[in-house]
Amino acid sequence: MAVAWLDDVRSTDIDNVGGKGASLGELTAAGLPVPSGFVVTAGTYREFIEDAGIDEELFAAVDVDHEDTEALREAHERAHELIMETPVPDDVREGILSAYRNLGDGERFVAVRSSATAEDLPDASFAGQQETFLNVQADALVERVKECWASLFSQRAIYYRNRQGFPHEKVDIAVVVQEMVDAEKSGVMFTSHPSTGESQIIIEAAWGLGEAVVSGSVSPDNYVIDRESGAVETITVADKKTMMLKDEATGETIEQPVPDDKRSIRVLSDEEIEELVELGERVEDHYETPQDVEWAVHEGEMYMLQSRPITTIDEEDEASAEADATAAADADGGSANGADDSESDDVLFRGLGSSPGIVSGEARIVTKLDHLDQVGDGDIIVTEMTMPDMVPAMKRAAGIVTDEGGMTSHAAIVSRELGVPAVVGAGSATRQLEDGQPITIDGDKGTVRKGAEPPEDEFEPIEEARPKTPVKPMTATEVKVNVSIPEAAERAAATGADGVGLLRTEHMVLSLGQTPTKYIEENGERAYVDELVDGIRTAAEEFYPRPVRVRTLDAPTDEFRQLEGGGDEPKEHNPMLGYRGIRRSLESPDLFTHELKAFKRIFDMGYDNVEVMFPLVNDAEDVAQARNLMQQAGVDPTKRTWGVMVETPAAALEVESMAAEGIDFVSFGTNDLTQYTLAVDRNNERVANRFDELHPAVLKLIGDTIETCRELDVKTSICGQAGSKPQMVQFLVEKGVSSVSANIDAVRDVQHEVKRVEQRLLLDSVR
Ligand code: PEP
Ligand code: MG
């Protein structure tokens, strides 16, 4: 069976219909009005290449040196040619066309969209960027499906899969064929406020096809509805100059002026708003998380074209919602809608606001295939995902926008530490923006606007707005800071933090551009140890005498694979569960010993503020072995402060026996602890809505561990991303954590949060 109808597709079919197909199937099953359509399954593509016998030639053609641009271009051309020139078997062609005819009478226009399936591969989204075709009819349908198949072998996709060592044969592609909705009006709807998470439904609406609203080429009307009461709170009617329409003759989408009598009237009636709100609530109930919905109206019928979770809401935003609302009211004389007005005007698209600040500059589209020297001072880097070797360019840049990645991605961590505003996980920024296009990004709200005009309510970058020598609230619980790149140590120290709660060594190593083994092979052991010593010393010096907790290496093999020499890294099906952290160190004690020797040198130099921390331990056995190797390398565990990360449920449950091995502290790595407790991949955007560091199970492990550690006189801390979240801070302080370590930009807020909770606890105890 070449096709599966959306009516029959469910989320469990994801392997055969891809993410897009599965999500449309779910919405259809939930009884929501989704335009009808079907999926040409991944199995069909697979059979096509296998039955035609082109599979082996295809995979061999793309097995090229990914750094060789010419070879990549040829590989892409050969793969494209192989697929396009191989005829589709008659039964498959007929299957697709007969499904098309079943959509209804006449020559219907359909959208043809790729829906890749590679969910079992980490970072499979690298395979992304496949084709979409609008307004397709029967004559071109099968060709368009083939073009979607061929788009699995774009230069970029080949490049990434080769570099990551992903087998090409493990990535498949399905194609969604769906009726086009010839919309009279359309827009987007957020079922909760996209940046504050408030219980409001925000609807944006314009005349004509939805592309206009989604791409930001027209200012839409804006409707804000209070979800509790259902009341329409504000209506902002925009002057809608243009609209997108389908040209009846060519089927192409064209832009036209809006007729005068429609320009400044409301797009949506009260009844339509009601209908949309009801649909929005149903979608949100179905997914149990706020959604960003694309909708359209055709001949009075409401359709839902797409729904995805709103990624911009997080707890930090929720906590600051109140403050923002007050600021907005102050700025525009009390209209609660002020912030939305300025935001909705020119927003091109949204991602996750991952490093605060508003900046404008020219978009500089960077792929690894390009030269980074194109990035000039003040440009905004736009890239699929940042790599360690991009750090020098990231330092020059005014801002960073990425297609991929979450709040703990390389781009998010490094940009925060460099103090460069960033929006990550913005979907298709590299395709939506043009090189040289002026844009303004907001690293708090996660918006990318067109134009280089910062909005009127622009605030100064954090450093300028805050006093140079921060007046730090006195707290009994220490508030520390996380550092991943030694270059950020100075900024980190200027926050007034009580020390470094986590200095990651991975970034020092990744920035060498070679795997440790390769680096040592070419430059010798001494040079490798020197590099580590330099990085650690930069932070230790900057903070002296405040403590700096340095963690031994914890880079998963897929990160090492990006480096020169990475080809020798073991290929792992699931690197997050594999050869990383202390388990790798104990398996290859040679490399680990180099790291330990770096510590020995640091201590010999007199930096007695440095502490040693071991990642990803599971039990007392891991701890004892690591401690013994440290002792053998000349670092006396009884004289130095050392401890372990609690990043697995096993470590949390085994803390008592680990404490008996002599550790001074444990630090909760909530990025991993959450991932391993909930079985949710921290790097997989598809399950990001399930990644909840405040989940009761995670909190129970943390709370019980703190309790045990307090009895045993072992200090406790947190150094995962959640240490920057007010709710987590509150929970930890109430439980009696010894310290909290936050991101540079969050230190100040965490200091105040800690102070507030401590004062409340004190008051409660005397009242
Ligand atoms: C964590 O897991 O929370 C952590 C701090 O370590 P990393 O993010 O480097 O895995
Ligand atoms: Mg971790």
Tab-separated table of N, CA and C and ligand atoms in Angstrom, residues 502 504 506 551 554 580 645 647 668-673 682 719-721, ligand 1:
chain	number	residue	atom	x	y	z
A	502	LEU	N	30.041	24.962	38.158
A	502	LEU	CA	30.384	23.981	37.120
A	502	LEU	C	31.241	24.658	36.063
A	504	ARG	N	32.757	23.421	32.741
A	504	ARG	CA	32.776	22.258	31.846
A	504	ARG	C	34.093	22.247	31.082
A	506	GLU	N	34.564	20.181	28.489
A	506	GLU	CA	34.298	19.759	27.101
A	506	GLU	C	34.604	20.850	26.101
A	551	ARG	N	34.792	20.122	36.261
A	551	ARG	CA	34.322	18.768	35.989
A	551	ARG	C	35.216	18.085	34.961
A	554	ASP	N	33.192	15.170	29.832
A	554	ASP	CA	31.937	14.466	29.606
A	554	ASP	C	31.376	14.845	28.240
A	580	ARG	N	30.421	7.908	27.738
A	580	ARG	CA	30.613	9.310	28.106
A	580	ARG	C	30.821	9.413	29.616
A	645	MET	N	28.748	14.497	40.294
A	645	MET	CA	27.450	14.961	39.812
A	645	MET	C	26.423	13.871	40.104
A	647	GLU	N	23.428	12.680	38.344
A	647	GLU	CA	22.784	12.879	37.037
A	647	GLU	C	21.978	11.669	36.607
A	668	PHE	N	23.601	18.394	41.467
A	668	PHE	CA	22.565	17.833	40.601
A	668	PHE	C	22.715	18.345	39.176
A	669	GLY	N	22.947	17.404	38.276
A	669	GLY	CA	22.971	17.746	36.848
A	669	GLY	C	21.579	17.460	36.327
A	670	THR	N	20.706	18.440	36.444
A	670	THR	CA	19.289	18.181	36.149
A	670	THR	C	19.013	17.995	34.664
A	671	ASN	N	19.945	18.427	33.813
A	671	ASN	CA	19.712	18.183	32.380
A	671	ASN	C	19.689	16.678	32.146
A	672	ASP	N	20.686	16.008	32.690
A	672	ASP	CA	20.736	14.556	32.523
A	672	ASP	C	19.790	13.833	33.476
A	673	LEU	N	19.707	14.312	34.719
A	673	LEU	CA	18.848	13.624	35.681
A	673	LEU	C	17.402	13.580	35.170
A	682	ARG	N	17.044	14.800	26.000
A	682	ARG	CA	17.118	16.248	26.210
A	682	ARG	C	17.364	17.021	24.915
A	719	CYS	N	23.782	22.238	39.204
A	719	CYS	CA	24.485	22.973	38.137
A	719	CYS	C	23.862	22.719	36.782
A	720	GLY	N	22.698	22.068	36.757
A	720	GLY	CA	21.967	21.932	35.487
A	720	GLY	C	21.226	23.232	35.211
A	721	GLN	N	20.684	23.284	34.012
A	721	GLN	CA	19.951	24.461	33.533
A	721	GLN	C	18.839	24.895	34.504
B	1	PEP	C1	23.517	18.342	33.562
B	1	PEP	O1	23.398	17.212	33.085
B	1	PEP	O2	22.594	18.949	34.138
B	1	PEP	C2	24.798	19.043	33.459
B	1	PEP	C3	25.011	20.175	34.104
B	1	PEP	O3	25.730	18.492	32.635
B	1	PEP	P1	25.714	18.633	31.029
B	1	PEP	O4	24.622	19.603	30.662
B	1	PEP	O5	27.056	19.114	30.640
B	1	PEP	O6	25.422	17.237	30.618
